[in-house]
PDB file of C-alpha atoms in Angstrom:
ATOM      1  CA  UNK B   1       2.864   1.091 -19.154  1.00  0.00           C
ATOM      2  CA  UNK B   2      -0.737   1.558 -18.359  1.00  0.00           C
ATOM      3  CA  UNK B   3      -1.338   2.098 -14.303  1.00  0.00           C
ATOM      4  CA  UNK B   4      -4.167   1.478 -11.930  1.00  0.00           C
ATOM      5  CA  UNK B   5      -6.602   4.639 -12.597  1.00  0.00           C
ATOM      6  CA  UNK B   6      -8.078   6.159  -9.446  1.00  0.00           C
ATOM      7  CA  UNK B   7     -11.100   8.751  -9.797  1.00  0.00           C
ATOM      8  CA  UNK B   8     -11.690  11.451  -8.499  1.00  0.00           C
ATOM      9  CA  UNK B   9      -8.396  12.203  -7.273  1.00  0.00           C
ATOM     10  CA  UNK B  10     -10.068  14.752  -4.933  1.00  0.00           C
ATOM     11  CA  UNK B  11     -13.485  15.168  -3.213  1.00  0.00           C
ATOM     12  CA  UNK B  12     -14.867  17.403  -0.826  1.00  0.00           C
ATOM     13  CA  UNK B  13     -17.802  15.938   0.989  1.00  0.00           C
ATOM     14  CA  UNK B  14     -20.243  17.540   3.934  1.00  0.00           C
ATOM     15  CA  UNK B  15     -20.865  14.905   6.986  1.00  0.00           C
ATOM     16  CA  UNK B  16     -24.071  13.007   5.935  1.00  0.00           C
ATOM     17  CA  UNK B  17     -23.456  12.635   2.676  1.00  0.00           C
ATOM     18  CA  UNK B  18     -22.384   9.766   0.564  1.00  0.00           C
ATOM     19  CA  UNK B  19     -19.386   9.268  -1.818  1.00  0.00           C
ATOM     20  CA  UNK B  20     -18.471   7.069  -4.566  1.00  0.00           C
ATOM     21  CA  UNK B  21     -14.891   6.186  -5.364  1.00  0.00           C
ATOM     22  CA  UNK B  22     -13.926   4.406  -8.408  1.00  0.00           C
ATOM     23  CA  UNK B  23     -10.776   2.398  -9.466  1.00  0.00           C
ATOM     24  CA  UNK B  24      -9.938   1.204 -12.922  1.00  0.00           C
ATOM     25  CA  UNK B  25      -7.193  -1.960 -12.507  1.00  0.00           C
ATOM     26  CA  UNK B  26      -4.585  -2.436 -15.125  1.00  0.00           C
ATOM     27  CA  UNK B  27      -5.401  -4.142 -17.702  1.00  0.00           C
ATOM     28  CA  UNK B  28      -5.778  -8.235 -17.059  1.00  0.00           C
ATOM     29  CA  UNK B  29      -5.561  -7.998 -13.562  1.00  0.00           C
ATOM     30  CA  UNK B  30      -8.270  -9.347 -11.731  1.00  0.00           C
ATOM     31  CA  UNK B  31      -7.790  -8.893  -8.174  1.00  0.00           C
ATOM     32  CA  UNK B  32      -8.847  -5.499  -6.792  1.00  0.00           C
ATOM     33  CA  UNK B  33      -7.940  -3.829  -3.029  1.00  0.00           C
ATOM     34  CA  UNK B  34      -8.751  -0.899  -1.046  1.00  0.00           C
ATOM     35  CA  UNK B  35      -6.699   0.714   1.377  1.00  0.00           C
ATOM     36  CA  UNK B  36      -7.649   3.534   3.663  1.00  0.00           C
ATOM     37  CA  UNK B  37      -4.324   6.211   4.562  1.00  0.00           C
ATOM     38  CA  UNK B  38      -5.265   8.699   7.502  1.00  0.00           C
ATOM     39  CA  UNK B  39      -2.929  11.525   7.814  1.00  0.00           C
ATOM     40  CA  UNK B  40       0.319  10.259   9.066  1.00  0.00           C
ATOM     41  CA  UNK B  41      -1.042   6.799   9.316  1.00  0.00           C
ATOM     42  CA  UNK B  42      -0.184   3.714   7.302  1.00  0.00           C
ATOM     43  CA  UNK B  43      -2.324   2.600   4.801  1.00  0.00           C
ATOM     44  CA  UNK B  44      -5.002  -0.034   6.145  1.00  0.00           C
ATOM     45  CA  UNK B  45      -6.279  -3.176   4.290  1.00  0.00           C
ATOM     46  CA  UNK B  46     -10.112  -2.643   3.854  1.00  0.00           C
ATOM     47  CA  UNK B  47     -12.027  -4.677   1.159  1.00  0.00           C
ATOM     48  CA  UNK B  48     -10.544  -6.682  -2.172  1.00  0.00           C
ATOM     49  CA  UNK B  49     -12.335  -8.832  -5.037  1.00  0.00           C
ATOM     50  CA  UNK B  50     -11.488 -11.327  -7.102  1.00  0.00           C
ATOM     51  CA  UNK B  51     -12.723 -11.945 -10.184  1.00  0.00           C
ATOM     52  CA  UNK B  52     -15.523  -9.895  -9.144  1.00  0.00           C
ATOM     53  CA  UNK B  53     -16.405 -11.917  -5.794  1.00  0.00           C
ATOM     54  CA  UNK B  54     -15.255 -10.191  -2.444  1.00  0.00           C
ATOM     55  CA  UNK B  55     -11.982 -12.150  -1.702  1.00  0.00           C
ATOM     56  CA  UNK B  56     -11.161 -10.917   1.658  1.00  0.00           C
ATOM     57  CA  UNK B  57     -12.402  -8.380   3.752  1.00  0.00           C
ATOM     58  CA  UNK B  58     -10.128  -5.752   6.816  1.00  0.00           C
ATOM     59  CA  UNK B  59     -11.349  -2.770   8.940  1.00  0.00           C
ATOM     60  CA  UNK B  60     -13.935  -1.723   6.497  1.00  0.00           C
ATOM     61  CA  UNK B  61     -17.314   0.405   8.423  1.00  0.00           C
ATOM     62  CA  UNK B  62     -20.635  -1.051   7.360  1.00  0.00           C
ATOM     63  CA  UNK B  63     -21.628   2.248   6.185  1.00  0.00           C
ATOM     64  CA  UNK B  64     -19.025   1.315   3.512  1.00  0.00           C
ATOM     65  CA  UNK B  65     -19.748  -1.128   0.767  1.00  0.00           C
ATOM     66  CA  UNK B  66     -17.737  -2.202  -2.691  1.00  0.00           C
ATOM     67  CA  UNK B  67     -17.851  -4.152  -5.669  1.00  0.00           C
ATOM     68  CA  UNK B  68     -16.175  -4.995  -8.545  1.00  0.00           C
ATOM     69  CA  UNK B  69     -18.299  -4.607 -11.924  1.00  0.00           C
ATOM     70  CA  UNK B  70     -17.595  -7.416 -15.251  1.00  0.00           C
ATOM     71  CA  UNK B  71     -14.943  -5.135 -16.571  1.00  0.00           C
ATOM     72  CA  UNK B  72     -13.112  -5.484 -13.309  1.00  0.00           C
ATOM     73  CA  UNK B  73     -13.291  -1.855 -12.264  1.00  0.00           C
ATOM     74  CA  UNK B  74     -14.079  -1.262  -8.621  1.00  0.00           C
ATOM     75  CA  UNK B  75     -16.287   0.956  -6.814  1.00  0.00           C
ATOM     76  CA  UNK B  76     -16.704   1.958  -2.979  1.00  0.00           C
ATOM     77  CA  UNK B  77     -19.540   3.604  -1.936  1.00  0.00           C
ATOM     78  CA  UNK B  78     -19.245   5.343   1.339  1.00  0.00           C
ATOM     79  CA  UNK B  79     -22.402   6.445   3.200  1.00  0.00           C
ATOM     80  CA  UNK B  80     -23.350   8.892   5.456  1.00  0.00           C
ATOM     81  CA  UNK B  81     -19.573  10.316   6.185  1.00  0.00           C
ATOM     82  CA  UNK B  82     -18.028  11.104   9.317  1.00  0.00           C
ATOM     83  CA  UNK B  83     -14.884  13.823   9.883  1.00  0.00           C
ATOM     84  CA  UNK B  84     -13.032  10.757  10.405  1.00  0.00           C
ATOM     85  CA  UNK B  85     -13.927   9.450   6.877  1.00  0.00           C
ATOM     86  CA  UNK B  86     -11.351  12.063   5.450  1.00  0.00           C
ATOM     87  CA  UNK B  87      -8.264   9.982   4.087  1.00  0.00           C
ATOM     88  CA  UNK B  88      -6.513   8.613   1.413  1.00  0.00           C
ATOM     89  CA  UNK B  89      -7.736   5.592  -0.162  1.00  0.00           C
ATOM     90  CA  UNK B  90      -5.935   3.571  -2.690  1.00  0.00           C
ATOM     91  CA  UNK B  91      -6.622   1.206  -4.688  1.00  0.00           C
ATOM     92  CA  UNK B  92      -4.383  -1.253  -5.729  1.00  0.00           C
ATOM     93  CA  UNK B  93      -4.308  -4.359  -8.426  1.00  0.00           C
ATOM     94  CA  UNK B  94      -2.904  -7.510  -9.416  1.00  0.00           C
ATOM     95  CA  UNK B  95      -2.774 -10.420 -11.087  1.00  0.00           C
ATOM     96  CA  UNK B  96      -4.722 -13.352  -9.535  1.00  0.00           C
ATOM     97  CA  UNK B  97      -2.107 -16.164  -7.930  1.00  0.00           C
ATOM     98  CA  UNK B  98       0.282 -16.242  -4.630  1.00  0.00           C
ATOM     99  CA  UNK B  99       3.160 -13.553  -4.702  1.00  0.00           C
ATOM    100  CA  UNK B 100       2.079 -11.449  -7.607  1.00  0.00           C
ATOM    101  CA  UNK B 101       2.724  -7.573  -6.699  1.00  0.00           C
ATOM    102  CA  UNK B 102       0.196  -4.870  -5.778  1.00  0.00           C
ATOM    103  CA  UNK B 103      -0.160  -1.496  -8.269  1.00  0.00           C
ATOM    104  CA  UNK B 104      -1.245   1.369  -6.708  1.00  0.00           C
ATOM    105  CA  UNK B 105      -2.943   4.120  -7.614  1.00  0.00           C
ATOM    106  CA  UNK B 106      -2.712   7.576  -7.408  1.00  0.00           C
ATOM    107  CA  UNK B 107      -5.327   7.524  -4.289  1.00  0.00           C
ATOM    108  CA  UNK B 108      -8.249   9.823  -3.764  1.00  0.00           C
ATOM    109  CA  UNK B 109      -7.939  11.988  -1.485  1.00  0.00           C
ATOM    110  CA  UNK B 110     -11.344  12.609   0.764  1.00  0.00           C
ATOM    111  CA  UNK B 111     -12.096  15.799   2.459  1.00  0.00           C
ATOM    112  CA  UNK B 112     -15.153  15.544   5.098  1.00  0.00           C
ATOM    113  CA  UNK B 113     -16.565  18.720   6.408  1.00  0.00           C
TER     114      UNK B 113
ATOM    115  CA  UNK C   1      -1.992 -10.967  13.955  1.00  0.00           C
ATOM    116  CA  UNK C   2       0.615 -10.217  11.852  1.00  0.00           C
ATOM    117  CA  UNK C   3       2.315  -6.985  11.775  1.00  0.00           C
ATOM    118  CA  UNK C   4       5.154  -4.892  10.986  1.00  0.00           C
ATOM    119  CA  UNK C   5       7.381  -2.845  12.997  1.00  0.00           C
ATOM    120  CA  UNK C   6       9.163   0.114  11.329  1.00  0.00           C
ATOM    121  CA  UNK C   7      11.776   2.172  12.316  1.00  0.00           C
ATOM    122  CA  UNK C   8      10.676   5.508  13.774  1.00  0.00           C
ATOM    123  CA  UNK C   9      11.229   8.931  11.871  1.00  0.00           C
ATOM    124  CA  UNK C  10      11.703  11.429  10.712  1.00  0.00           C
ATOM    125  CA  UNK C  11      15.159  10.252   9.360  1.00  0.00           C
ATOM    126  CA  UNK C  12      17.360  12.905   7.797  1.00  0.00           C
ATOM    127  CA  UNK C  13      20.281  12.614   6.341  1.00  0.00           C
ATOM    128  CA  UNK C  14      23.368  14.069   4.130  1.00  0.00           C
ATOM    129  CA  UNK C  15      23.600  13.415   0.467  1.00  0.00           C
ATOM    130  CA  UNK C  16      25.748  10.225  -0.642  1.00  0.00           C
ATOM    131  CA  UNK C  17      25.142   9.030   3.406  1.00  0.00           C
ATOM    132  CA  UNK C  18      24.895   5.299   3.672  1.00  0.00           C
ATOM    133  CA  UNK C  19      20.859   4.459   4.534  1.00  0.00           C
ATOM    134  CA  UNK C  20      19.731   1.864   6.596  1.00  0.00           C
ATOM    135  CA  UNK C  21      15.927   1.846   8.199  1.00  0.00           C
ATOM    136  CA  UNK C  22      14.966  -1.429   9.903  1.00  0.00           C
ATOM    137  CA  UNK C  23      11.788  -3.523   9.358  1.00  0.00           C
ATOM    138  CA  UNK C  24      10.820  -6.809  11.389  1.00  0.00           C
ATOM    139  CA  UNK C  25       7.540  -8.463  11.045  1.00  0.00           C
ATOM    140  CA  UNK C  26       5.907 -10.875  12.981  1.00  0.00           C
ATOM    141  CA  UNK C  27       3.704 -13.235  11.096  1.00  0.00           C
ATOM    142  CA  UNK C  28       3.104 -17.067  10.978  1.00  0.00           C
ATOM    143  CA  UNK C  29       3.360 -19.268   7.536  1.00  0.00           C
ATOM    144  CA  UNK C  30       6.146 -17.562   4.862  1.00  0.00           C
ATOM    145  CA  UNK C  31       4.794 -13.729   4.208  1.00  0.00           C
ATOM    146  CA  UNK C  32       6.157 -12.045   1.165  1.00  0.00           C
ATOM    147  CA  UNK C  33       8.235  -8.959   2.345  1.00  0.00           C
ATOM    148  CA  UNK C  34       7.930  -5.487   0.012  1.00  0.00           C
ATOM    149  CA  UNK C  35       9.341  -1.615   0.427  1.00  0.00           C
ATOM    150  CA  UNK C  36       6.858   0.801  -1.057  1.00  0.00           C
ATOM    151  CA  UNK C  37       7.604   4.240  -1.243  1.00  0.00           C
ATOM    152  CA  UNK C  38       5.525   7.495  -1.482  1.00  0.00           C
ATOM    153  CA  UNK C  39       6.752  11.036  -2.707  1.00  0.00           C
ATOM    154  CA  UNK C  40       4.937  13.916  -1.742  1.00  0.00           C
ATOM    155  CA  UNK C  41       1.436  13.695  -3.085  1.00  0.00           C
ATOM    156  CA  UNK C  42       1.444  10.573  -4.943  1.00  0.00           C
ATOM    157  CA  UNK C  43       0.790   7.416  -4.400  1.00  0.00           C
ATOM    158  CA  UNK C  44       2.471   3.839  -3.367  1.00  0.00           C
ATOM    159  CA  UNK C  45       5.006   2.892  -5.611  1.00  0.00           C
ATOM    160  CA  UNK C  46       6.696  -0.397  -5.183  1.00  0.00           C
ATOM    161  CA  UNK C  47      10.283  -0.286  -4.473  1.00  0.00           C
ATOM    162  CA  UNK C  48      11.331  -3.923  -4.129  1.00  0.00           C
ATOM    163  CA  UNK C  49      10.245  -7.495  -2.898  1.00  0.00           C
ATOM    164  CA  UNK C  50      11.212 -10.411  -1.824  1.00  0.00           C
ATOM    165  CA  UNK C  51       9.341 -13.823  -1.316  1.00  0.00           C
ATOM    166  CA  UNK C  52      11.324 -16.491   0.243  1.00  0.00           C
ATOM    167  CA  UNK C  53      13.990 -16.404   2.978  1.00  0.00           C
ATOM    168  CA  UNK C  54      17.265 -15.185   2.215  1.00  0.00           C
ATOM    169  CA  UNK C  55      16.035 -13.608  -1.112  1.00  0.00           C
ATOM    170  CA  UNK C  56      17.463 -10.279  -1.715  1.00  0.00           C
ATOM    171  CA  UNK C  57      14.950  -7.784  -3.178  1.00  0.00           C
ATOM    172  CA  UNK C  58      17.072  -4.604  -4.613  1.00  0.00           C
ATOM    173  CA  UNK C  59      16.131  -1.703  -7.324  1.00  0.00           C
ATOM    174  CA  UNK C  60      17.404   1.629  -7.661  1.00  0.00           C
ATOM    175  CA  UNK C  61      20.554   0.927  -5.361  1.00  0.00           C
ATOM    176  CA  UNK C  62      17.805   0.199  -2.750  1.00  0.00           C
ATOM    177  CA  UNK C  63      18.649  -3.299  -1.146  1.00  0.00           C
ATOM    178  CA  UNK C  64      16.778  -5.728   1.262  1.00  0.00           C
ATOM    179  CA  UNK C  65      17.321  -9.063   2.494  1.00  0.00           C
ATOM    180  CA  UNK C  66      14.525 -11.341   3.711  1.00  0.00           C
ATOM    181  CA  UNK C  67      16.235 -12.758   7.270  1.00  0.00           C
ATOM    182  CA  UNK C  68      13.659 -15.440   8.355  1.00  0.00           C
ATOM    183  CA  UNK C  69      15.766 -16.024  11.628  1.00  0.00           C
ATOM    184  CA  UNK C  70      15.765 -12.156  12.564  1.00  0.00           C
ATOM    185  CA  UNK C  71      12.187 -11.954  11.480  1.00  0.00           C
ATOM    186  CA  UNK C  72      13.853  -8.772   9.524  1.00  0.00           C
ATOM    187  CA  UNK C  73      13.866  -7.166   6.184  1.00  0.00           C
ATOM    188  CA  UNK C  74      16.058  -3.644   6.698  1.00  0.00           C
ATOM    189  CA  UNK C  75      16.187  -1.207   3.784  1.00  0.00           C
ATOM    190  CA  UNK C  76      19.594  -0.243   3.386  1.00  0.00           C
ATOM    191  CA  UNK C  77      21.382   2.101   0.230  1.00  0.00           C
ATOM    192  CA  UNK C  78      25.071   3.269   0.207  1.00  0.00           C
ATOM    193  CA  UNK C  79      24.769   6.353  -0.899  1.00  0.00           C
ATOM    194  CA  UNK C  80      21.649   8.343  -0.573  1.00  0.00           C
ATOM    195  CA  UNK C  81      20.247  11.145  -3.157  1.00  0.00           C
ATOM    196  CA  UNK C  82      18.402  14.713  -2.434  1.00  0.00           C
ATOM    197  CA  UNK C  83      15.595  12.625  -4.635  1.00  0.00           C
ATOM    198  CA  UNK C  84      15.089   9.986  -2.277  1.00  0.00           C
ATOM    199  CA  UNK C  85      13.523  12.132   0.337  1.00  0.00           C
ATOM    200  CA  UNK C  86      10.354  10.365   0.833  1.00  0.00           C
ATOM    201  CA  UNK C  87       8.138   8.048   3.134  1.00  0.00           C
ATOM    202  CA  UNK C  88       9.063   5.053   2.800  1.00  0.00           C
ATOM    203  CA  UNK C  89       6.664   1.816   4.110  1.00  0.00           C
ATOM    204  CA  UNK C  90       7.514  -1.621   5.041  1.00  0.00           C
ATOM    205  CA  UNK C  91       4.763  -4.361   4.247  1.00  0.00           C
ATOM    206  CA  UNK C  92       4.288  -8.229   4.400  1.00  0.00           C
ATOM    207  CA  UNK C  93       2.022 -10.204   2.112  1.00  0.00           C
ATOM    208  CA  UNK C  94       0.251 -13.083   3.299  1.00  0.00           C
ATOM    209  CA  UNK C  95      -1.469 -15.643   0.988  1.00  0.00           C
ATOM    210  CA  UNK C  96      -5.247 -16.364   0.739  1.00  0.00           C
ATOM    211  CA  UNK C  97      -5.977 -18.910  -1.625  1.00  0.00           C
ATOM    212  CA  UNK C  98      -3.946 -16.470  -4.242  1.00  0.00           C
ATOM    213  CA  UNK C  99      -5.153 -13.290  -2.711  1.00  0.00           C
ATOM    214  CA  UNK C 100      -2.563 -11.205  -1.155  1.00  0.00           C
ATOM    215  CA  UNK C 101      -3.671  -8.382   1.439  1.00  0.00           C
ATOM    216  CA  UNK C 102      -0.794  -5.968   2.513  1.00  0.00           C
ATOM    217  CA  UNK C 103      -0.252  -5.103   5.805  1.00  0.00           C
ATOM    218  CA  UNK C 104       2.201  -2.245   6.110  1.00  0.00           C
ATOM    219  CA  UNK C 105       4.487  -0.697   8.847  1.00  0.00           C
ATOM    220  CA  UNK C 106       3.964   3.418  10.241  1.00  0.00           C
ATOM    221  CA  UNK C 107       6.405   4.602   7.769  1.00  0.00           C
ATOM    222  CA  UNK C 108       9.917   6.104   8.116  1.00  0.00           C
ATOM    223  CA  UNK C 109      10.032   9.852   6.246  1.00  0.00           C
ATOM    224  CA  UNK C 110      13.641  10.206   5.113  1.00  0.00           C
ATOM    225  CA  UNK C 111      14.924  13.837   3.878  1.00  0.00           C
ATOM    226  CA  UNK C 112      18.208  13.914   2.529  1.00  0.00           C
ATOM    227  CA  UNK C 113      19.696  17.249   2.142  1.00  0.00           C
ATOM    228  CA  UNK C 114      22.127  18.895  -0.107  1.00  0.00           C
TER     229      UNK C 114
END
């Protein structure tokens, strides 16, 4: 069965500079979240969309912003990155409606230097 | 807010031990209740769910029952594998007009050994 696609699965950043993250949902779902995983740490709400409108929104910076494009991928753009930027985020997927479960992705995995 | 309180790790135990790692929650309204679990270097894989009170959520000889008067939803398995060694993460669910954020627990590694 197809799965929620998560690129890059790696990146290496300095501080200052800017990284995009991108998330491709399964296939018919229209809801879209991010999640931010420090080491050791849970993984923290941050942004989600809804048929392509933001939906809700958690502990998200301002320097970070996201959408959700018409073919329901997501992107978050993260801006001038801090050592404490470095984390796993996932992205995870679903089906609009109450109670339908959350995919995750693999998660990419953010290195700030 | 709402939130979820996990059993603290690590947890390590014998193959074919009897697992049990405790989860309560505090949340108002009628949260859905999920175990995700994440091997080393992946990602969150859902393990089971449950939606209502006294639902049982079970999958891989994983089992959890949704208490709603113990505010509790422990993750319990008879008889553990070397393969389950993992972190495993308690979350709730609360509605949004249809939209579902998680919010999860600290995690509980387990490592079972041979």
């Amino acid at each position: 069965a197809a799965g929620v696609i998560q690129s890059p699965r790696h990146l290496i950043k300095e501080k200052r500079e800017t990284a995009t993250l991108k998330c491709y949902p399964i296939p018919r779902h229209d809801t879209v979240y991010w999640y931010q995983q420090g080491p050791g740490q849970d993984p923290q709400f941050l942004i989600s969309f809804y048929e392509k409108m933001q939906s809700d929104k958690g502990s998200i910076p301002d320097r970070f912003s996201a959408q959700q494009f018409s073919d329901y991928h997501s992107e978050l753009n993260m801006s001038s990155l801090e050592l404490g930027d470095s984390a796993l985020y996932f992205c995870a997927s679903k089906r609009g409606g109450a109670q339908e479960t959350q995919y995750f992705g693999p998660g990419t995995r953010l290195l700030v230097l | 807010g709402d939130s979820v309180t996990q059993m603290e790790g690590p947890v390590t135990l014998s193959e074919e031990a009897f697992l049990t790692i405790n989860c309560t929650y505090t949340a108002t309204g009628y949260p859905s209740l999920f175990w995700y679990v994440q091997y080393p270097g992946e990602g969150l894989q859902l393990l089971l769910k449950a939606t209502k009170a006294d639902d049982k959520g079970s999958n891989k000889g994983f089992e959890a029952t949704y208490r709603k008067e113990t505010t509790s939803f422990h993750l319990e398995k008879g008889s553990v594998q070397v393969s389950d060694s993992a972190v495993y993460f308690c979350a709730l669910g609360k509605a949004n007009f249809g939209n579902e954020k998680l919010t999860f627990g600290t995690g509980t590694r387990l490592t079972i050994i041979p």
